[in-house]
PDB file of C-alpha atoms and ligand atoms in Angstrom:
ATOM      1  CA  UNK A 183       0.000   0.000   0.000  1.00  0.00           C
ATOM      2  CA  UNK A 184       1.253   3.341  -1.273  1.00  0.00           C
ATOM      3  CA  UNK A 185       1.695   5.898   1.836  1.00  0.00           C
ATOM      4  CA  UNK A 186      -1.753   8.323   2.288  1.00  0.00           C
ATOM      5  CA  UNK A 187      -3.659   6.143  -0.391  1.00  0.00           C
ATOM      6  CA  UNK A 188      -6.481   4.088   0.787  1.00  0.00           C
ATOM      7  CA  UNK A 189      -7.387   2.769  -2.921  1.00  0.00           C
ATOM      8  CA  UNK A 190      -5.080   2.226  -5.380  1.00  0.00           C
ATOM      9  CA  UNK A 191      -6.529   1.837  -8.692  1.00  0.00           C
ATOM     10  CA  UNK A 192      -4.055   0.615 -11.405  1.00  0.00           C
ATOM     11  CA  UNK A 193      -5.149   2.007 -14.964  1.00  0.00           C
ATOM     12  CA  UNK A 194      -1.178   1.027 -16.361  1.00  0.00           C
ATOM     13  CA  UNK A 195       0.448  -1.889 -14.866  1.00  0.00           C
ATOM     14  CA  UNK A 196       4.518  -1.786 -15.351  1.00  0.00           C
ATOM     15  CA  UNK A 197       4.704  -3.848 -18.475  1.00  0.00           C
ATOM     16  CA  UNK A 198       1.953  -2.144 -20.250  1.00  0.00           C
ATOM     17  CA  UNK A 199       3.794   1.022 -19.190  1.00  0.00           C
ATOM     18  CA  UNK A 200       6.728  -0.518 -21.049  1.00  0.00           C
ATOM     19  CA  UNK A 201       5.478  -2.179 -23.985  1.00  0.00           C
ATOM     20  CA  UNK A 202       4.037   1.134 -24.257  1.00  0.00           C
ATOM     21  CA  UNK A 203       7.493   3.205 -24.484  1.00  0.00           C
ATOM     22  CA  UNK A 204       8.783   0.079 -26.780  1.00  0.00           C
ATOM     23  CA  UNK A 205       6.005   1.233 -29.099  1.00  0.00           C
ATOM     24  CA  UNK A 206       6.054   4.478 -29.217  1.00  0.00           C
ATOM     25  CA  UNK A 207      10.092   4.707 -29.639  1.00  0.00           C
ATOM     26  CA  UNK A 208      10.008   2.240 -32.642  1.00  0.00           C
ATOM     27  CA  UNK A 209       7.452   5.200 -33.891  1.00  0.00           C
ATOM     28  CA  UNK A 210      10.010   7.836 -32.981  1.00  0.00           C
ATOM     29  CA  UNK A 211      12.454   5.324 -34.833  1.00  0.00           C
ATOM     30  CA  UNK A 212      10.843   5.043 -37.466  1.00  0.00           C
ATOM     31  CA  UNK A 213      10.204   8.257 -37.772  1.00  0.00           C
ATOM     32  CA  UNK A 214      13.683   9.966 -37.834  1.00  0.00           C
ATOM     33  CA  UNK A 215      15.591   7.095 -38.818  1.00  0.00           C
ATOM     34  CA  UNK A 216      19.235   7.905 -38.581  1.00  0.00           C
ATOM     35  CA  UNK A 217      18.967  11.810 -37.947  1.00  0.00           C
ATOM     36  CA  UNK A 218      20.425  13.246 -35.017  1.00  0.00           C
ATOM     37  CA  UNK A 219      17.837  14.791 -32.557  1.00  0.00           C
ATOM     38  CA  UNK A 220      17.811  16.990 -29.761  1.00  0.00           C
ATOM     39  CA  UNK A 221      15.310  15.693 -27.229  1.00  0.00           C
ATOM     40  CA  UNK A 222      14.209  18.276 -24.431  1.00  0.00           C
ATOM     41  CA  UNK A 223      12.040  16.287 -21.835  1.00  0.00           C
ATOM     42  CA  UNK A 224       9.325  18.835 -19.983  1.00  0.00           C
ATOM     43  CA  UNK A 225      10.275  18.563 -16.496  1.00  0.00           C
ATOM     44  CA  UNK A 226       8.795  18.013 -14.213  1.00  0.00           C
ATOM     45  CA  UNK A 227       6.795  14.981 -15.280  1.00  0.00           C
ATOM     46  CA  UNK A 228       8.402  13.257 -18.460  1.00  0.00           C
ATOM     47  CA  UNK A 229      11.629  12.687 -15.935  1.00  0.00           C
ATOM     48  CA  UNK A 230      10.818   8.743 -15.975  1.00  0.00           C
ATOM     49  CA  UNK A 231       9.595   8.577 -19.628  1.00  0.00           C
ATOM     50  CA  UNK A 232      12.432  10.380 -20.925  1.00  0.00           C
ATOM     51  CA  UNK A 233      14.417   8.291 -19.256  1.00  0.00           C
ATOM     52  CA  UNK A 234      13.477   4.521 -20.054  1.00  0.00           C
ATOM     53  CA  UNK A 235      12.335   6.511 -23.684  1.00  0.00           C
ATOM     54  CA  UNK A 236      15.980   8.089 -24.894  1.00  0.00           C
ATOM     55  CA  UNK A 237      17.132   4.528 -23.935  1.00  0.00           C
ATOM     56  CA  UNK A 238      15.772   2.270 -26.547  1.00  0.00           C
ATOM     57  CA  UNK A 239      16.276   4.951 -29.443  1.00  0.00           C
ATOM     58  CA  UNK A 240      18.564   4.744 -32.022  1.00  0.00           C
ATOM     59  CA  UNK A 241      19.677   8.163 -33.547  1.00  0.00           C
ATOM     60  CA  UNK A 242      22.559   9.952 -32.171  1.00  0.00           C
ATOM     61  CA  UNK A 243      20.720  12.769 -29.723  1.00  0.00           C
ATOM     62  CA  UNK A 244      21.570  15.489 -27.166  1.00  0.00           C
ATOM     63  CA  UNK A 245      19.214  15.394 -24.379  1.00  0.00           C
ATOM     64  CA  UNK A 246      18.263  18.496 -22.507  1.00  0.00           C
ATOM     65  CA  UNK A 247      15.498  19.725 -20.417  1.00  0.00           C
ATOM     66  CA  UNK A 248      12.820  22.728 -19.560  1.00  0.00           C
ATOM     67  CA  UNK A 249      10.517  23.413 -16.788  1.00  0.00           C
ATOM     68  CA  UNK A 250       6.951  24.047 -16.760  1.00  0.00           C
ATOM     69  CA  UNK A 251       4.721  24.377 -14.032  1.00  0.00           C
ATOM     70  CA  UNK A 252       0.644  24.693 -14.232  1.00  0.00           C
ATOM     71  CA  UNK A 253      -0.739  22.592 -10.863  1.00  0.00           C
ATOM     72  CA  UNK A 254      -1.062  23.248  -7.215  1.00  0.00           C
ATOM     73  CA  UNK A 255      -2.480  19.614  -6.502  1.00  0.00           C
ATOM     74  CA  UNK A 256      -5.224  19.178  -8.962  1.00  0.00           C
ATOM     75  CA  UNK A 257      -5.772  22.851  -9.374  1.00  0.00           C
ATOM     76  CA  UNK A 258      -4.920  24.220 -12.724  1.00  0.00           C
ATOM     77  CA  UNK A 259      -2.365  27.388 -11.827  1.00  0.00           C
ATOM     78  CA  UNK A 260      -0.919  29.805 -14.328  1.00  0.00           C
ATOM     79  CA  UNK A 261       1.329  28.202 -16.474  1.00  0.00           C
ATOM     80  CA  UNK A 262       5.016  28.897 -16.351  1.00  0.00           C
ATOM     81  CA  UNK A 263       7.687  27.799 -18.740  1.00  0.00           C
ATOM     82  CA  UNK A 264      11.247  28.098 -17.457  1.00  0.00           C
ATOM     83  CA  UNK A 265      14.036  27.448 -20.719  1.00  0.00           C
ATOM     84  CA  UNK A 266      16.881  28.512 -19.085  1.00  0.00           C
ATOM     85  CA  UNK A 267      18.490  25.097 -18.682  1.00  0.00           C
ATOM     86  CA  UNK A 268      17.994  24.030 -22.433  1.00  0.00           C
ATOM     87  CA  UNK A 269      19.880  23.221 -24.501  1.00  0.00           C
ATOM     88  CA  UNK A 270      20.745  25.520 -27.879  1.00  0.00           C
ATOM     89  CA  UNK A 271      17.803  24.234 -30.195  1.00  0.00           C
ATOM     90  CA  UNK A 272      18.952  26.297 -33.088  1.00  0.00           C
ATOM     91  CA  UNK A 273      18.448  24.650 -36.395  1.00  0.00           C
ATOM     92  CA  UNK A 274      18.282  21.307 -34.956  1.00  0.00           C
ATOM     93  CA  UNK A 275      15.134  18.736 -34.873  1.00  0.00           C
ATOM     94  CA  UNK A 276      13.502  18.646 -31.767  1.00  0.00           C
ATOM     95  CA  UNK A 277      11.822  16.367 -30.354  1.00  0.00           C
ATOM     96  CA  UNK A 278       9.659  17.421 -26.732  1.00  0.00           C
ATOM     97  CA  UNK A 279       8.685  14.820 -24.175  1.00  0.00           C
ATOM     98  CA  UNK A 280       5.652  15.680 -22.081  1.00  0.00           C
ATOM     99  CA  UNK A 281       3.757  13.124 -19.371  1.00  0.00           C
ATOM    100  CA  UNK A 282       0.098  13.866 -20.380  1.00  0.00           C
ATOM    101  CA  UNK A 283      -1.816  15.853 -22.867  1.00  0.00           C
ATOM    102  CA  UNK A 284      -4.752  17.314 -21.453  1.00  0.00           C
ATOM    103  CA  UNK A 285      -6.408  20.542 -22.373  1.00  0.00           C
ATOM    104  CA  UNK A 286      -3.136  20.998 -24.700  1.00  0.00           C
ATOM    105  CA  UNK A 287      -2.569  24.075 -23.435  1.00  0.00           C
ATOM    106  CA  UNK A 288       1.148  23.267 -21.691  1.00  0.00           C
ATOM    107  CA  UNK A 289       2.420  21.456 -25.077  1.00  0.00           C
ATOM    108  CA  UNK A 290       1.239  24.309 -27.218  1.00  0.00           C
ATOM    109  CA  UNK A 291       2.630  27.016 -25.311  1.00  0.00           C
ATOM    110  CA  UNK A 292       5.540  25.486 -24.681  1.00  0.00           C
ATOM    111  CA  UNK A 293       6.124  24.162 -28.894  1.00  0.00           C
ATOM    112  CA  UNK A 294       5.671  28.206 -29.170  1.00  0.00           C
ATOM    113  CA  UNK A 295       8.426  29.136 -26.831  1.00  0.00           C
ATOM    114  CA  UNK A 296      10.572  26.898 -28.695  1.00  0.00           C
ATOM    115  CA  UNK A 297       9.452  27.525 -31.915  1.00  0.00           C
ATOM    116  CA  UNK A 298      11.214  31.166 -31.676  1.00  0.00           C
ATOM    117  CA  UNK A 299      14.278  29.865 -30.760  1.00  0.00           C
ATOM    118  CA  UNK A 300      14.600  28.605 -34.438  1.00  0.00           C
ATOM    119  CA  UNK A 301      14.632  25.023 -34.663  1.00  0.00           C
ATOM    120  CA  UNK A 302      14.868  22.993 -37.727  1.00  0.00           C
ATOM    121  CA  UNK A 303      11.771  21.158 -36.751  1.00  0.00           C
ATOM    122  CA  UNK A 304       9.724  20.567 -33.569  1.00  0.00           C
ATOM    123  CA  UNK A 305       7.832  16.977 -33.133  1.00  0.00           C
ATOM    124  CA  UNK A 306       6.066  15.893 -29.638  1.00  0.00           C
ATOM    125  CA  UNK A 307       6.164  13.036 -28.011  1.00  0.00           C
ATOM    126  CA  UNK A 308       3.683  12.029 -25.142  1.00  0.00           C
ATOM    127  CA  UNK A 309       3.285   8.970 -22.407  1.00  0.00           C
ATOM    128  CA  UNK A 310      -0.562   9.759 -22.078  1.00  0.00           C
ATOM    129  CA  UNK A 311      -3.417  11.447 -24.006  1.00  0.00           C
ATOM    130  CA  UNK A 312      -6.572  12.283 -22.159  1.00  0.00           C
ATOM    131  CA  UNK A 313      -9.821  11.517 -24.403  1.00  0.00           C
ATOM    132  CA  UNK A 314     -11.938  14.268 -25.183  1.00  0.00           C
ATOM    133  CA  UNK A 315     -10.364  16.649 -22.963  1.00  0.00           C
ATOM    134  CA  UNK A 316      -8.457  19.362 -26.074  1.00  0.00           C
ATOM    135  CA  UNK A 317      -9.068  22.571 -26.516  1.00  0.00           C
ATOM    136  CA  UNK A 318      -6.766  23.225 -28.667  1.00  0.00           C
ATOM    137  CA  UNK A 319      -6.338  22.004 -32.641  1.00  0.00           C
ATOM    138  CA  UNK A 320      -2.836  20.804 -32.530  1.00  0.00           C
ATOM    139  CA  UNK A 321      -2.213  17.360 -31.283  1.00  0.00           C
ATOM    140  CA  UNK A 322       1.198  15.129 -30.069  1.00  0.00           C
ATOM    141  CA  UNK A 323       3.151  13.495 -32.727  1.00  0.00           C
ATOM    142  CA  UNK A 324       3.297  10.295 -30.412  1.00  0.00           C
ATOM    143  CA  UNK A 325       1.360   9.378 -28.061  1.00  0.00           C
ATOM    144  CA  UNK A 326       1.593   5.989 -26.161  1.00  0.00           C
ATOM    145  CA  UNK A 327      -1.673   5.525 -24.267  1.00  0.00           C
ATOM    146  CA  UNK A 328      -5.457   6.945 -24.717  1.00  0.00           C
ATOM    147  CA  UNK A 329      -6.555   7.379 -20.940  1.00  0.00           C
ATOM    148  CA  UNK A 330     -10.213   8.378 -19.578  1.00  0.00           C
ATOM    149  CA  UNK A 331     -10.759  11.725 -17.755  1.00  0.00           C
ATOM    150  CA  UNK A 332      -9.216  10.865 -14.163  1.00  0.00           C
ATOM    151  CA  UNK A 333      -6.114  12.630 -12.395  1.00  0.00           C
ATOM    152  CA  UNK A 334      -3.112  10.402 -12.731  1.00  0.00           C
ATOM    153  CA  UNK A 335      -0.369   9.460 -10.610  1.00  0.00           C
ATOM    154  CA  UNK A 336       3.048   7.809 -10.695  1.00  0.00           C
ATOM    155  CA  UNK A 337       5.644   7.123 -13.625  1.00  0.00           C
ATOM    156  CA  UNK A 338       6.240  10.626 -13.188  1.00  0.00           C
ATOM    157  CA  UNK A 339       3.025  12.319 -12.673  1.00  0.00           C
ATOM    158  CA  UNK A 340       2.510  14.011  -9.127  1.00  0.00           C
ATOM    159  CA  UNK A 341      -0.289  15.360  -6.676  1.00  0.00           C
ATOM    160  CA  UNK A 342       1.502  18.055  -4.636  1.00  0.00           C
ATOM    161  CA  UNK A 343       4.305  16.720  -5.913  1.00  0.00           C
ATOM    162  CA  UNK A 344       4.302  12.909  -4.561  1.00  0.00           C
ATOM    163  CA  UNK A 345       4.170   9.873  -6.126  1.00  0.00           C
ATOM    164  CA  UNK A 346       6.310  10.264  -9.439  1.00  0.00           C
ATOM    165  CA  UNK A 347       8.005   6.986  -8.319  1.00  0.00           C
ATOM    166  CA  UNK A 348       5.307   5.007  -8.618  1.00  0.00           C
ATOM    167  CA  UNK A 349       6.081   2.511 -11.427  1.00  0.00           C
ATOM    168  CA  UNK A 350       2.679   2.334 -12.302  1.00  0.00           C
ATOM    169  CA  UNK A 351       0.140   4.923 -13.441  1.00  0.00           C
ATOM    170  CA  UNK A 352      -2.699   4.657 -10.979  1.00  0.00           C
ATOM    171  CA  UNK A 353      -6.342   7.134 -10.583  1.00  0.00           C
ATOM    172  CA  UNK A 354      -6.493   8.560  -7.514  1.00  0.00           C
ATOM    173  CA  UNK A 355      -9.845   8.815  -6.105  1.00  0.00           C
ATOM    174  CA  UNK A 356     -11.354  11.781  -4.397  1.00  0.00           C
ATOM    175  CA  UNK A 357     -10.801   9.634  -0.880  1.00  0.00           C
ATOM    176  CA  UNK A 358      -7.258   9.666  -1.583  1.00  0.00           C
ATOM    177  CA  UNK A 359      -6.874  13.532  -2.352  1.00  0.00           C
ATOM    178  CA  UNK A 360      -8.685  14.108   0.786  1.00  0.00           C
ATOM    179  CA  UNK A 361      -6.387  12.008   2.698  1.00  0.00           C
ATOM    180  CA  UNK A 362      -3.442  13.602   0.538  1.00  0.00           C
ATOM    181  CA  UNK A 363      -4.507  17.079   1.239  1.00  0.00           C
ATOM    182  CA  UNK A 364      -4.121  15.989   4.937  1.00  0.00           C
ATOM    183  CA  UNK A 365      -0.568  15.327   4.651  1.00  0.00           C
ATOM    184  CA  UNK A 366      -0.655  11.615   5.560  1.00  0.00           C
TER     185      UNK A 366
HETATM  186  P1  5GP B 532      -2.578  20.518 -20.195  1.00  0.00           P
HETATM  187  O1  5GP B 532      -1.945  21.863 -20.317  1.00  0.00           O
HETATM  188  O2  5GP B 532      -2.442  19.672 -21.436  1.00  0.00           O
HETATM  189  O3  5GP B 532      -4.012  20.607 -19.747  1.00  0.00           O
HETATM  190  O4  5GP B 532      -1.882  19.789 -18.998  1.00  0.00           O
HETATM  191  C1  5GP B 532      -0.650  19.274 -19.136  1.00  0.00           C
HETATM  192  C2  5GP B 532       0.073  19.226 -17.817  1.00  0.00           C
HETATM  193  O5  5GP B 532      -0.810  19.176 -16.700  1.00  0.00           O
HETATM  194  C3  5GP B 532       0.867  17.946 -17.792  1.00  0.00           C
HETATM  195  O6  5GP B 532       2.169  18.175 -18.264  1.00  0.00           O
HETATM  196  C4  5GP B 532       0.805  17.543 -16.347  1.00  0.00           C
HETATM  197  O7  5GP B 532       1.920  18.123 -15.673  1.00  0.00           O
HETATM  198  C5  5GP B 532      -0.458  18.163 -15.802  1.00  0.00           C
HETATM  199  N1  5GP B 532      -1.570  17.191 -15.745  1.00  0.00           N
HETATM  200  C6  5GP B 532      -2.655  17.122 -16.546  1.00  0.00           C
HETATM  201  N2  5GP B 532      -3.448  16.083 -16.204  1.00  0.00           N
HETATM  202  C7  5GP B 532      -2.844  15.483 -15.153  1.00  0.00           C
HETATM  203  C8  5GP B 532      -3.179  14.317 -14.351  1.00  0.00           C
HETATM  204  O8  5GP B 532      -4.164  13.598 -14.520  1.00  0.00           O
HETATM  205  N3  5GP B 532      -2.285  14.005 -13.355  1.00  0.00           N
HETATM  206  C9  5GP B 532      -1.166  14.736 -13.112  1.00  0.00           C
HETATM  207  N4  5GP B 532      -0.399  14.328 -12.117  1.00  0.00           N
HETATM  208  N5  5GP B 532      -0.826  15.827 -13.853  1.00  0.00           N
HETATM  209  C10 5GP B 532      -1.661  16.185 -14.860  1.00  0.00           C
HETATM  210 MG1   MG B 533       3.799  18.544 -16.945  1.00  0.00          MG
END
C-alpha cells in the first residue's frame, strides 16, 4: 500500500507502461531514422519517460530539459515555462517529451516558446493522451496511451508533488486527495 492512499486503482500496470514506451520509440524510430535529434524532456513529469524513452532509441541525440509548471495539486495554476536550462535548439530537430496531454494548453505554449528559438523542426512526443479533454487544434506526434478523464499518478506524474516513483500509473480517487490534502 502506497503511503496516504487508501485505494489504489491501477489504470497502467509496469509492463503495459513498457510495452508502451517500446512502441512508441520504434514510432520515434521510425520516424527519424538515422537523424540526429535533440530531445528536451518537460520537467517536471516526463523525468521517468524520458528516461526509459531516450534509452531504446537509435539516432545519435543530445538530451536536454525545460521546466513548466501549471498545478497546485489538482488545481490548474498559471502556467510557467522556465528554458533557461535548455539546450541551444537552433536549427536542430527537436523532439519534446511531455507526461500527459490534457487541455493541450502546456504542449502548445511550450512548442511556441521553442518555436522562436529557431529550430529545424519541432515533433512531440507524449506517455498519455486524455480523451476528449483538447481545446486546442494541434495534437502530439506520439502518443503511447489513450486514458479516460481521471487525475493520474506515478511514472512521473505528481499530486503536490508525490508519487512520481510510482512505477505504475494509478487514478487517484477523491478519498485519496482528501487524505493527501491531509498530509498523511
Ligand atoms: P494541459 O496543459 O495539457 O491541460 O496539462 C498538461 C500538464 O498538466 C501535464 O504536463 C501535467 O503536468 C499536468 N496534468 C494534466 N493532467 C494530469 C493528471 O491527470 N495528473 C497529473 N499528475 N498531472 C496532470
Ligand atoms: Mg507537466
Amino acid at each position: 500500500m502506497i503511503r496516504g492512499l487508501k485505494t489504489v486503482k491501477i489504470l497502467l500496470d509496469e509492463q503495459q507502461l513498457n510495452e508502451g514506451v517500446e512502441k512508441l520509440a520504434h514510432s520515434i524510430n521510425q520516424s527519424y531514422g538515422s537523424r540526429p535529434l535533440t530531445i528536451i524532456g518537460i520537467m517536471t513529469g516526463s523525468v521517468i519517460l524520458l528516461a526509459d524513452l531516450v534509452r531504446k532509441l537509435d539516432m545519435p541525440m543530445r538530451v536536454g530539459v525545460l521546466q513548466t509548471t501549471s498545478y497546485h495539486g489538482t488545481q490548474r495554476g498559471p502556467l510557467t515555462i522556465d528554458a533557461d536550462m535548455m539546450l541551444d535548439v537552433t536549427q536542430r530537430d527537436v523532439l519534446l517529451i511531455d507526461d500527459i496531454f490534457d487541455t493541450g494548453h502546456t504542449l502548445t505554449a511550450v512548442v511556441e516558446k521553442v518555436r522562436q528559438l529557431g529550430p529545424k523542426s519541432i515533433q512531440s512526443a507524449v506517455l498519455l493522451r486524455k480523451t476528449g479533454q483538447q481545446q486546442v487544434a494541434g495534437q502530439p506526434d506520439f502518443i503511447a496511451f489513450d486514458i479516460p478523464d481521471e487525475f493520474v499518478v506515478g511514472y512521473g506524474l505528481d499530486y503536490n508533488d508525490e508519487y512520481r516513483n510510482l512505477s505504475y500509473i494509478a487514478c487517484l480517487e477523491p478519498e485519496d486527495l482528501a487524505v493527501s490534502d491531509q498530509g498523511s
